[in-house]
Short mmCIF file of N, CA and C in Angstrom, two decimals:
data_model
loop_
_atom_site.label_atom_id
_atom_site.label_comp_id
_atom_site.label_asym_id
_atom_site.label_seq_id
_atom_site.Cartn_x
_atom_site.Cartn_y
_atom_site.Cartn_z
N MET A 1 0.97 -1.33 0.13
CA MET A 1 -0.05 0.00 -0.03
C MET A 1 0.99 0.84 -0.11
N THR A 2 0.16 2.40 -0.69
CA THR A 2 1.24 3.51 -0.82
C THR A 2 0.60 4.30 0.42
N ASP A 3 1.28 4.99 0.94
CA ASP A 3 1.19 5.85 2.41
C ASP A 3 1.01 6.88 1.88
N THR A 4 -0.28 7.59 1.77
CA THR A 4 -1.02 8.64 1.44
C THR A 4 -1.01 9.68 2.30
N GLY A 5 0.03 9.87 3.51
CA GLY A 5 -0.31 10.34 4.68
C GLY A 5 -1.69 10.71 5.56
N PHE A 6 -2.50 9.64 5.37
CA PHE A 6 -3.72 9.98 6.28
C PHE A 6 -3.54 9.07 7.83
N ASP A 7 -3.63 9.22 8.64
CA ASP A 7 -3.28 8.39 9.81
C ASP A 7 -4.63 7.91 10.07
N ILE A 8 -5.04 7.02 9.58
CA ILE A 8 -6.39 6.60 9.76
C ILE A 8 -6.45 5.53 10.74
N ARG A 9 -6.95 5.49 12.12
CA ARG A 9 -7.16 4.90 13.17
C ARG A 9 -8.42 3.92 13.33
N GLY A 10 -9.14 3.48 12.07
CA GLY A 10 -10.37 2.45 12.53
C GLY A 10 -11.48 3.38 11.91
N PHE A 11 -12.58 2.84 12.15
CA PHE A 11 -14.16 3.62 12.03
C PHE A 11 -14.71 4.91 13.08
N ASN A 12 -14.75 6.00 12.69
CA ASN A 12 -15.46 6.61 13.60
C ASN A 12 -16.73 5.73 14.03
N HIS A 13 -17.69 5.93 13.05
CA HIS A 13 -18.85 5.58 13.08
C HIS A 13 -19.49 4.91 12.02
N VAL A 14 -20.20 3.81 11.83
CA VAL A 14 -20.93 3.78 10.66
C VAL A 14 -22.52 4.26 11.10
N ALA A 15 -22.90 4.77 10.18
CA ALA A 15 -24.53 5.44 9.90
C ALA A 15 -25.22 4.38 9.05
N MET A 16 -26.44 4.24 9.46
CA MET A 16 -27.61 3.37 8.78
C MET A 16 -28.97 4.37 8.95
N VAL A 17 -30.09 3.67 8.44
CA VAL A 17 -31.08 4.23 8.68
C VAL A 17 -32.20 3.59 9.38
N CYS A 18 -33.14 3.60 10.25
CA CYS A 18 -34.10 2.69 10.82
C CYS A 18 -35.48 3.34 10.70
N SER A 19 -36.11 2.12 11.08
CA SER A 19 -37.51 2.97 11.19
C SER A 19 -38.26 3.32 11.75
N ASP A 20 -37.71 2.89 13.19
CA ASP A 20 -38.14 2.80 14.45
C ASP A 20 -36.78 3.23 15.51
N MET A 21 -36.88 4.34 15.76
CA MET A 21 -35.66 4.72 16.83
C MET A 21 -35.64 3.94 18.28
N GLU A 22 -36.94 3.87 18.92
CA GLU A 22 -36.97 3.60 20.01
C GLU A 22 -36.85 1.51 19.85
N ARG A 23 -36.80 1.12 18.81
CA ARG A 23 -37.28 0.11 18.70
C ARG A 23 -35.89 -0.45 18.61
N THR A 24 -34.94 0.46 17.55
CA THR A 24 -33.97 0.41 17.25
C THR A 24 -32.52 0.84 18.79
N VAL A 25 -32.91 1.26 19.56
CA VAL A 25 -32.56 1.53 20.92
C VAL A 25 -32.28 0.55 21.64
N ASP A 26 -33.44 -0.04 21.86
CA ASP A 26 -34.01 -1.15 22.53
C ASP A 26 -32.87 -1.81 22.30
N PHE A 27 -33.06 -2.71 20.80
CA PHE A 27 -32.06 -3.93 20.54
C PHE A 27 -30.91 -3.77 20.81
N TYR A 28 -29.88 -2.46 20.01
CA TYR A 28 -28.90 -2.41 20.23
C TYR A 28 -28.25 -2.21 21.89
N CYS A 29 -29.20 -1.29 22.62
CA CYS A 29 -28.88 -1.20 24.21
C CYS A 29 -29.01 -2.36 24.81
N ASN A 30 -30.25 -3.03 24.69
CA ASN A 30 -30.76 -4.05 25.64
C ASN A 30 -30.67 -5.33 25.43
N THR A 31 -30.46 -5.76 24.15
CA THR A 31 -30.25 -7.04 23.42
C THR A 31 -28.94 -7.06 23.70
N LEU A 32 -27.96 -6.31 22.72
CA LEU A 32 -26.71 -6.20 22.72
C LEU A 32 -25.61 -5.76 23.44
N GLY A 33 -26.20 -4.65 24.10
CA GLY A 33 -25.23 -4.40 25.41
C GLY A 33 -24.31 -3.07 24.72
N LEU A 34 -24.97 -2.35 23.69
CA LEU A 34 -23.86 -1.50 23.18
C LEU A 34 -24.64 -0.14 24.34
N LYS A 35 -24.01 0.83 24.32
CA LYS A 35 -24.28 2.06 25.11
C LYS A 35 -24.39 3.38 24.31
N LEU A 36 -26.16 4.25 24.44
CA LEU A 36 -25.75 5.46 23.85
C LEU A 36 -25.40 5.83 24.49
N THR A 37 -24.71 7.04 23.10
CA THR A 37 -24.09 8.11 23.79
C THR A 37 -24.11 9.33 23.50
N LYS A 38 -25.06 9.79 21.97
CA LYS A 38 -25.48 11.15 21.93
C LYS A 38 -26.68 11.10 21.19
N THR A 39 -27.37 11.94 21.56
CA THR A 39 -28.79 11.70 20.58
C THR A 39 -28.96 12.99 19.92
N LEU A 40 -29.31 13.32 18.56
CA LEU A 40 -29.68 14.40 18.29
C LEU A 40 -31.41 14.62 17.33
N GLU A 41 -31.78 15.70 17.56
CA GLU A 41 -32.40 16.13 16.84
C GLU A 41 -32.62 16.65 15.68
N LEU A 42 -32.77 16.21 14.79
CA LEU A 42 -32.17 17.28 13.08
C LEU A 42 -33.06 18.20 12.89
N PRO A 43 -32.14 19.60 12.41
CA PRO A 43 -33.16 20.45 11.97
C PRO A 43 -34.46 20.26 11.55
N ASP A 44 -35.44 21.37 11.08
CA ASP A 44 -36.44 21.24 10.50
C ASP A 44 -37.55 20.22 10.87
N GLY A 45 -37.07 19.87 12.29
CA GLY A 45 -38.24 18.03 12.23
C GLY A 45 -37.80 17.11 11.18
N ILE A 46 -36.71 17.10 10.63
CA ILE A 46 -36.49 15.84 9.21
C ILE A 46 -36.51 14.89 10.16
N GLY A 47 -35.61 14.69 11.21
CA GLY A 47 -35.35 13.56 12.25
C GLY A 47 -34.68 13.28 12.98
N GLN A 48 -33.89 12.24 13.62
CA GLN A 48 -32.96 11.85 14.93
C GLN A 48 -32.05 11.51 14.30
N HIS A 49 -30.71 11.48 14.95
CA HIS A 49 -29.61 10.95 14.72
C HIS A 49 -29.10 10.44 15.95
N PHE A 50 -28.83 8.85 17.07
CA PHE A 50 -28.39 9.11 17.49
C PHE A 50 -26.98 7.94 17.05
N PHE A 51 -26.35 8.06 18.47
CA PHE A 51 -24.85 7.10 18.23
C PHE A 51 -24.70 6.01 19.40
N LEU A 52 -24.21 5.10 19.22
CA LEU A 52 -24.00 4.08 20.45
C LEU A 52 -22.68 3.70 20.29
N ASP A 53 -21.97 3.51 21.52
CA ASP A 53 -20.38 2.82 21.56
C ASP A 53 -20.14 1.77 21.43
N ALA A 54 -19.40 1.20 19.95
CA ALA A 54 -19.21 -0.31 19.73
C ALA A 54 -18.31 -0.66 20.29
N GLY A 55 -17.43 0.09 21.01
CA GLY A 55 -16.46 -0.57 21.43
C GLY A 55 -14.97 0.15 20.62
N ASN A 56 -14.23 0.40 21.50
CA ASN A 56 -12.71 0.69 20.67
C ASN A 56 -12.84 2.03 20.14
N GLY A 57 -13.45 2.68 20.48
CA GLY A 57 -13.67 4.23 19.97
C GLY A 57 -14.51 4.06 19.01
N CYS A 58 -15.30 3.04 18.29
CA CYS A 58 -15.49 3.25 17.22
C CYS A 58 -17.55 3.15 17.56
N SER A 59 -17.92 3.59 16.69
CA SER A 59 -19.45 3.92 17.24
C SER A 59 -20.58 3.83 15.95
N LEU A 60 -21.27 3.18 16.48
CA LEU A 60 -22.94 2.57 15.29
C LEU A 60 -24.00 3.77 15.05
N ALA A 61 -24.07 4.67 14.06
CA ALA A 61 -25.31 5.59 14.56
C ALA A 61 -26.12 4.87 13.73
N PHE A 62 -27.36 5.70 13.52
CA PHE A 62 -28.65 5.75 13.05
C PHE A 62 -29.12 6.91 13.12
N PHE A 63 -29.78 7.36 12.04
CA PHE A 63 -30.65 8.38 11.82
C PHE A 63 -32.25 7.62 11.06
N TRP A 64 -32.85 8.31 11.80
CA TRP A 64 -34.61 8.52 11.77
C TRP A 64 -34.92 9.43 10.89
N PHE A 65 -35.67 9.19 9.67
CA PHE A 65 -36.14 10.11 8.92
C PHE A 65 -37.68 10.31 9.32
N ALA A 66 -37.94 11.22 9.00
CA ALA A 66 -40.05 11.02 9.03
C ALA A 66 -40.40 11.03 7.31
N GLU A 67 -39.53 10.72 6.55
CA GLU A 67 -39.80 11.03 5.16
C GLU A 67 -39.35 9.66 4.55
N ALA A 68 -38.52 8.81 5.20
CA ALA A 68 -37.39 7.93 4.56
C ALA A 68 -38.41 7.02 3.96
N PRO A 69 -37.88 6.41 2.62
CA PRO A 69 -38.58 5.11 2.23
C PRO A 69 -38.11 4.04 2.81
N ASP A 70 -39.03 3.30 2.83
CA ASP A 70 -38.82 1.33 3.30
C ASP A 70 -38.17 1.27 2.44
N GLY A 71 -36.80 0.29 3.19
CA GLY A 71 -36.06 -0.61 2.59
C GLY A 71 -36.53 -1.10 1.57
N VAL A 72 -35.44 -1.88 0.75
CA VAL A 72 -36.04 -3.12 0.18
C VAL A 72 -35.22 -4.01 0.02
N PRO A 73 -35.86 -5.10 0.62
CA PRO A 73 -34.91 -6.45 0.90
C PRO A 73 -34.41 -7.08 -0.46
N GLY A 74 -33.39 -7.20 -0.22
CA GLY A 74 -32.88 -7.96 -1.91
C GLY A 74 -32.00 -6.87 -2.66
N ILE A 75 -32.38 -5.17 -2.34
CA ILE A 75 -31.51 -4.42 -2.58
C ILE A 75 -30.94 -3.57 -1.87
N SER A 76 -31.66 -2.72 -1.05
CA SER A 76 -30.77 -2.07 0.06
C SER A 76 -30.42 -3.05 0.68
N ALA A 77 -30.75 -3.96 1.26
CA ALA A 77 -30.35 -4.84 2.19
C ALA A 77 -30.27 -6.55 1.77
N PRO A 78 -29.07 -7.39 2.28
CA PRO A 78 -29.69 -8.82 2.26
C PRO A 78 -30.85 -8.68 2.69
N GLU A 79 -31.69 -10.39 1.82
CA GLU A 79 -33.45 -10.15 2.25
C GLU A 79 -32.83 -11.61 3.60
N GLU A 80 -32.04 -11.93 3.21
CA GLU A 80 -31.60 -13.34 4.87
C GLU A 80 -30.58 -13.04 5.08
N LYS A 81 -29.82 -13.60 5.85
CA LYS A 81 -28.65 -14.33 6.88
C LYS A 81 -27.88 -15.28 6.09
N PRO A 82 -27.08 -15.30 5.85
CA PRO A 82 -26.02 -16.78 4.77
C PRO A 82 -26.52 -17.38 5.71
N GLY A 83 -27.11 -18.85 4.64
CA GLY A 83 -27.55 -19.88 5.33
C GLY A 83 -28.67 -20.35 5.24
N PHE A 84 -29.66 -19.11 5.37
CA PHE A 84 -31.52 -19.25 5.07
C PHE A 84 -31.70 -18.66 3.81
N GLY A 85 -30.91 -17.97 3.53
CA GLY A 85 -31.49 -17.31 1.99
C GLY A 85 -30.90 -16.56 1.46
N GLU A 86 -31.04 -15.67 0.57
CA GLU A 86 -30.46 -14.74 -0.42
C GLU A 86 -29.47 -13.36 0.57
N TRP A 87 -28.60 -13.71 0.07
CA TRP A 87 -27.66 -12.41 1.11
C TRP A 87 -26.99 -11.43 0.31
N ILE A 88 -27.27 -11.40 -0.70
CA ILE A 88 -26.52 -10.50 -1.77
C ILE A 88 -27.48 -9.21 -1.89
N SER A 89 -26.68 -8.30 -2.20
CA SER A 89 -27.48 -6.27 -2.00
C SER A 89 -26.60 -5.95 -2.98
N ALA A 90 -27.90 -5.00 -3.32
CA ALA A 90 -27.05 -4.24 -4.29
C ALA A 90 -25.69 -2.94 -4.04
N VAL A 91 -25.16 -2.68 -5.12
CA VAL A 91 -23.90 -1.89 -5.18
C VAL A 91 -24.29 -0.66 -4.28
N SER A 92 -23.63 0.11 -4.04
CA SER A 92 -23.36 0.77 -2.84
C SER A 92 -24.32 0.90 -1.50
N SER A 93 -24.77 -0.57 -1.25
CA SER A 93 -25.83 -0.71 -0.12
C SER A 93 -24.89 -1.42 1.24
N LEU A 94 -24.80 -1.01 2.16
CA LEU A 94 -24.49 -1.51 3.48
C LEU A 94 -24.98 -3.59 3.46
N ASN A 95 -24.08 -4.04 3.50
CA ASN A 95 -24.49 -5.40 3.50
C ASN A 95 -24.38 -5.85 4.49
N HIS A 96 -23.72 -5.90 5.74
CA HIS A 96 -23.76 -6.21 7.10
C HIS A 96 -22.75 -5.65 7.56
N ILE A 97 -22.69 -5.21 8.83
CA ILE A 97 -21.78 -4.87 9.99
C ILE A 97 -21.48 -6.34 10.58
N ALA A 98 -19.98 -6.64 11.11
CA ALA A 98 -19.43 -7.64 11.57
C ALA A 98 -18.39 -7.03 13.36
N PHE A 99 -19.06 -7.05 14.04
CA PHE A 99 -19.12 -6.82 15.42
C PHE A 99 -17.75 -7.87 16.01
N ASP A 100 -16.48 -7.59 16.22
CA ASP A 100 -15.50 -8.32 16.82
C ASP A 100 -15.75 -8.97 18.23
N VAL A 101 -15.92 -10.07 18.57
CA VAL A 101 -16.08 -10.61 19.78
C VAL A 101 -15.05 -11.67 19.74
N PRO A 102 -14.45 -11.90 21.56
CA PRO A 102 -13.30 -12.55 21.71
C PRO A 102 -13.80 -14.29 21.31
N ALA A 103 -12.75 -14.58 21.30
CA ALA A 103 -13.25 -16.35 20.72
C ALA A 103 -13.92 -17.06 21.53
N GLU A 104 -13.45 -16.74 23.36
CA GLU A 104 -13.50 -17.84 23.85
C GLU A 104 -14.92 -17.06 24.54
N LYS A 105 -15.77 -16.13 24.03
CA LYS A 105 -17.14 -15.93 24.15
C LYS A 105 -17.92 -16.44 22.97
N PHE A 106 -17.75 -16.67 22.40
CA PHE A 106 -18.25 -16.52 20.75
C PHE A 106 -19.43 -17.65 20.84
N GLN A 107 -19.30 -18.80 21.89
CA GLN A 107 -20.11 -19.41 21.86
C GLN A 107 -21.60 -19.13 22.84
N GLU A 108 -20.82 -18.84 23.91
CA GLU A 108 -21.84 -18.05 25.02
C GLU A 108 -22.58 -17.02 24.42
N TYR A 109 -21.92 -15.87 23.62
CA TYR A 109 -22.74 -14.71 23.38
C TYR A 109 -23.83 -15.19 21.98
N ARG A 110 -23.85 -16.53 21.65
CA ARG A 110 -24.36 -16.93 20.21
C ARG A 110 -25.69 -17.71 21.16
N GLN A 111 -25.74 -17.87 22.18
CA GLN A 111 -26.71 -18.96 23.08
C GLN A 111 -27.24 -17.42 23.43
N ARG A 112 -26.72 -16.42 24.19
CA ARG A 112 -27.20 -15.22 24.61
C ARG A 112 -28.05 -14.47 23.49
N LEU A 113 -27.72 -14.51 22.34
CA LEU A 113 -28.63 -13.96 21.27
C LEU A 113 -29.61 -15.04 21.30
N LYS A 114 -29.76 -16.41 21.38
CA LYS A 114 -31.00 -16.89 21.15
C LYS A 114 -31.86 -17.21 21.56
N ASP A 115 -31.08 -16.89 23.23
CA ASP A 115 -32.20 -17.13 24.84
C ASP A 115 -32.85 -15.55 24.81
N ALA A 116 -32.43 -14.53 24.23
CA ALA A 116 -33.25 -13.44 23.92
C ALA A 116 -34.22 -13.04 22.52
N GLY A 117 -34.26 -14.65 21.91
CA GLY A 117 -35.23 -14.73 21.22
C GLY A 117 -34.75 -14.19 19.59
N VAL A 118 -33.42 -13.94 19.71
CA VAL A 118 -32.77 -13.37 18.23
C VAL A 118 -32.42 -14.64 17.12
N ARG A 119 -33.17 -14.64 16.20
CA ARG A 119 -32.97 -15.87 15.21
C ARG A 119 -31.46 -15.58 14.66
N VAL A 120 -30.56 -16.85 15.14
CA VAL A 120 -29.33 -16.63 14.62
C VAL A 120 -29.44 -17.66 13.52
N GLY A 121 -28.22 -17.46 12.49
CA GLY A 121 -27.86 -18.23 11.91
C GLY A 121 -26.86 -19.46 12.49
N PRO A 122 -26.54 -20.67 11.39
CA PRO A 122 -25.30 -21.38 11.71
C PRO A 122 -23.93 -20.91 12.17
N ILE A 123 -23.51 -21.48 12.72
CA ILE A 123 -21.97 -20.96 12.79
C ILE A 123 -21.08 -21.20 11.39
N VAL A 124 -20.30 -20.72 11.27
CA VAL A 124 -20.08 -20.21 10.02
C VAL A 124 -18.32 -20.69 10.23
N ASN A 125 -17.50 -21.18 9.94
CA ASN A 125 -15.97 -21.82 9.82
C ASN A 125 -15.35 -21.44 8.91
N HIS A 126 -15.07 -19.89 8.85
CA HIS A 126 -14.53 -19.50 7.07
C HIS A 126 -13.04 -20.29 6.92
N ASP A 127 -13.10 -20.39 5.98
CA ASP A 127 -11.60 -20.90 5.29
C ASP A 127 -11.56 -21.13 3.79
N GLU A 128 -10.22 -21.52 3.43
CA GLU A 128 -9.88 -21.18 1.96
C GLU A 128 -9.92 -22.28 1.19
N SER A 129 -11.30 -23.24 1.47
CA SER A 129 -11.53 -24.32 0.57
C SER A 129 -12.59 -23.33 -0.39
N GLU A 130 -12.96 -24.80 -1.39
CA GLU A 130 -13.44 -24.26 -2.56
C GLU A 130 -14.80 -23.35 -2.04
N THR A 131 -15.53 -24.04 -0.95
CA THR A 131 -17.09 -23.50 -0.53
C THR A 131 -16.63 -22.13 0.24
N GLN A 132 -15.80 -22.38 0.93
CA GLN A 132 -14.96 -21.19 1.70
C GLN A 132 -15.66 -21.30 3.00
N VAL A 133 -16.07 -22.59 3.43
CA VAL A 133 -16.66 -22.87 4.89
C VAL A 133 -16.50 -24.20 5.21
N ALA A 134 -15.60 -24.29 6.31
CA ALA A 134 -15.54 -25.80 6.71
C ALA A 134 -16.83 -26.16 7.77
N THR A 135 -17.07 -27.75 7.86
CA THR A 135 -18.30 -28.11 8.65
C THR A 135 -17.14 -28.64 9.82
N GLU A 136 -15.89 -28.61 9.95
CA GLU A 136 -14.96 -28.98 11.23
C GLU A 136 -13.96 -27.86 11.41
N MET A 137 -13.59 -27.45 12.79
CA MET A 137 -12.65 -26.23 12.76
C MET A 137 -11.37 -27.38 12.70
N HIS A 138 -10.50 -26.76 12.03
CA HIS A 138 -8.97 -27.36 11.29
C HIS A 138 -8.24 -25.76 11.40
N PRO A 139 -6.93 -26.15 11.08
CA PRO A 139 -5.93 -24.71 11.11
C PRO A 139 -6.05 -23.58 10.33
N GLY A 140 -6.65 -23.83 9.04
CA GLY A 140 -6.76 -23.32 8.18
C GLY A 140 -8.07 -22.15 8.31
N VAL A 141 -8.95 -22.67 9.42
CA VAL A 141 -10.27 -21.58 9.47
C VAL A 141 -9.64 -20.63 10.13
N TYR A 142 -9.70 -19.30 9.53
CA TYR A 142 -9.13 -17.93 9.81
C TYR A 142 -9.91 -17.02 10.60
N VAL A 143 -11.51 -17.66 10.20
CA VAL A 143 -12.25 -16.46 11.62
C VAL A 143 -13.76 -17.12 11.95
N ARG A 144 -14.32 -17.16 12.51
CA ARG A 144 -15.78 -17.87 12.83
C ARG A 144 -16.62 -16.87 13.18
N SER A 145 -17.53 -17.30 12.65
CA SER A 145 -19.02 -16.41 12.72
C SER A 145 -20.04 -16.65 12.58
N PHE A 146 -21.36 -15.99 12.91
CA PHE A 146 -22.51 -16.09 12.77
C PHE A 146 -23.39 -15.02 12.66
N TYR A 147 -24.62 -14.97 12.00
CA TYR A 147 -25.17 -13.93 11.37
C TYR A 147 -26.68 -13.79 12.41
N PHE A 148 -27.07 -12.47 12.51
CA PHE A 148 -28.18 -12.59 12.32
C PHE A 148 -28.73 -10.69 12.00
N GLN A 149 -30.24 -10.53 12.25
CA GLN A 149 -30.58 -9.16 12.07
C GLN A 149 -31.27 -8.62 13.03
N ASP A 150 -30.90 -7.42 12.68
CA ASP A 150 -31.74 -6.25 13.87
C ASP A 150 -33.53 -6.10 13.59
N PRO A 151 -33.88 -5.39 14.17
CA PRO A 151 -35.22 -5.59 13.96
C PRO A 151 -36.04 -5.00 12.28
N ASP A 152 -34.58 -4.02 11.97
CA ASP A 152 -35.24 -3.84 10.66
C ASP A 152 -34.57 -4.79 9.74
N GLY A 153 -34.21 -5.83 9.96
CA GLY A 153 -33.39 -6.37 9.08
C GLY A 153 -31.77 -6.00 8.42
N ILE A 154 -31.48 -5.06 9.37
CA ILE A 154 -30.18 -4.86 8.85
C ILE A 154 -29.21 -6.17 9.36
N LEU A 155 -28.27 -6.80 8.61
CA LEU A 155 -27.69 -7.86 8.63
C LEU A 155 -26.39 -7.72 9.57
N LEU A 156 -26.31 -8.41 10.88
CA LEU A 156 -25.28 -8.36 11.83
C LEU A 156 -24.49 -9.69 11.67
N GLU A 157 -23.26 -9.56 12.40
CA GLU A 157 -22.34 -10.42 12.29
C GLU A 157 -21.58 -10.69 13.72
N PHE A 158 -21.39 -11.85 14.38
CA PHE A 158 -20.69 -11.54 15.45
C PHE A 158 -19.29 -12.52 14.78
N ALA A 159 -17.83 -12.02 15.16
CA ALA A 159 -17.19 -12.70 14.53
C ALA A 159 -16.14 -12.61 15.15
N CYS A 160 -15.00 -14.07 15.21
CA CYS A 160 -13.91 -13.56 16.10
C CYS A 160 -12.66 -14.56 15.04
N TRP A 161 -11.49 -13.39 14.72
CA TRP A 161 -10.32 -13.27 14.18
C TRP A 161 -9.84 -15.13 14.88
N LEU A 162 -9.34 -15.90 13.82
CA LEU A 162 -8.52 -17.18 14.64
C LEU A 162 -6.70 -16.89 14.37
N ARG A 163 -6.27 -15.89 13.60
CA ARG A 163 -5.01 -16.44 12.86
C ARG A 163 -4.63 -14.23 12.55
N GLU A 164 -3.55 -14.24 12.51
CA GLU A 164 -3.01 -13.09 12.00
C GLU A 164 -3.09 -13.09 10.37
N PHE A 165 -3.39 -12.36 9.75
CA PHE A 165 -2.79 -12.42 8.12
C PHE A 165 -1.22 -12.10 7.60
N GLY A 166 -1.20 -12.48 6.47
CA GLY A 166 0.14 -11.87 6.14
C GLY A 166 0.16 -11.93 4.72
N PRO A 167 1.19 -11.65 4.07
CA PRO A 167 1.40 -10.96 2.69
C PRO A 167 0.97 -11.86 1.47
N GLU A 168 0.84 -13.76 1.81
CA GLU A 168 0.19 -14.31 1.44
C GLU A 168 -1.22 -14.47 1.37
N ASP A 169 -1.78 -13.66 2.24
CA ASP A 169 -3.53 -13.54 2.27
C ASP A 169 -3.74 -12.74 1.18
N VAL A 170 -2.84 -11.88 0.33
CA VAL A 170 -3.22 -10.66 -0.61
C VAL A 170 -2.81 -11.07 -1.86
N ALA A 171 -4.05 -12.31 -2.36
CA ALA A 171 -3.01 -12.39 -4.00
C ALA A 171 -4.33 -12.70 -4.72
N HIS A 172 -5.55 -11.75 -4.76
CA HIS A 172 -6.61 -11.97 -5.84
C HIS A 172 -6.42 -10.54 -6.20
N ARG A 173 -6.34 -10.26 -7.66
CA ARG A 173 -6.78 -8.88 -8.29
C ARG A 173 -8.19 -8.57 -8.07
N PRO A 174 -8.13 -7.40 -7.91
CA PRO A 174 -9.63 -6.58 -7.81
C PRO A 174 -10.23 -6.83 -9.26
N ARG A 175 -11.51 -6.80 -9.18
CA ARG A 175 -12.37 -7.14 -9.93
C ARG A 175 -13.21 -5.98 -10.35
N THR A 176 -13.63 -5.52 -11.75
CA THR A 176 -13.69 -4.22 -12.39
C THR A 176 -15.47 -4.37 -12.56
N ALA A 177 -15.95 -3.21 -12.33
CA ALA A 177 -17.48 -3.00 -12.67
C ALA A 177 -17.69 -3.53 -14.24
N ALA A 178 -16.68 -3.39 -15.63
CA ALA A 178 -17.04 -4.11 -16.28
C ALA A 178 -16.86 -5.50 -16.62
N GLU A 179 -16.48 -6.27 -15.14
CA GLU A 179 -16.66 -7.34 -15.36
C GLU A 179 -17.78 -8.36 -14.47
N ARG A 180 -18.66 -6.97 -14.22
CA ARG A 180 -20.09 -7.62 -13.51
C ARG A 180 -21.02 -8.27 -14.31
N ARG A 181 -22.10 -8.89 -14.43
CA ARG A 181 -23.23 -9.20 -15.37
C ARG A 181 -23.92 -7.98 -15.41
N THR A 182 -24.38 -7.86 -16.37
CA THR A 182 -25.09 -6.69 -16.75
C THR A 182 -26.29 -6.91 -15.96
N PRO A 183 -26.49 -5.53 -15.14
CA PRO A 183 -27.83 -5.03 -14.24
C PRO A 183 -28.97 -5.13 -15.04
N VAL A 184 -30.16 -5.86 -14.28
CA VAL A 184 -31.32 -6.08 -14.40
C VAL A 184 -31.94 -5.19 -13.83
N ALA A 185 -32.73 -4.04 -14.60
CA ALA A 185 -33.70 -2.88 -14.35
C ALA A 185 -34.72 -3.94 -13.59
N VAL A 186 -35.53 -2.94 -12.22
CA VAL A 186 -35.83 -3.69 -11.35
C VAL A 186 -37.48 -3.17 -12.38
N GLY A 187 -38.69 -4.56 -12.05
CA GLY A 187 -39.47 -4.32 -12.86
C GLY A 187 -39.51 -4.99 -14.51
N SER A 188 -38.87 -5.49 -15.24
CA SER A 188 -38.13 -5.42 -16.02
C SER A 188 -38.52 -6.88 -16.35
#
């Protein structure tokens, strides 16, 4: 990588749009345990902007807009969790947010979400195999995760790294827009 002179230290915040701020705050604070850190009423009554502490100086933020259109599953966000259905989303959409969790708490956190009534996906052992998923743990598994959704269907993931990456892990040429399938217009 070229040194651009930017001292990027991680994410300040990731901002999304919710349909019900009260329900969103309840889920992220009372189910996931994040702390509400800042709330704003937006000018001219257009909505609200709330921030939650996501750990390590990072925040998760939500907008609630009085005039926001509804999301379109499969376009503005995945329809489902990997393992339960279609999880591809449109260009420029937010596909999912992965929260880093400690490996030793991974199973416990999954059970706690299930006990809280959250529908969680299967555990995924990500590896370098053809399917990129191992059914059993082995030294090539580099991250374990599972997916779930917030009340608006935003796809979330709890993930734990199992090894550090090295230069050998960067081996693929970035693809271009010209290599994509021709997009199909909605309603065609």
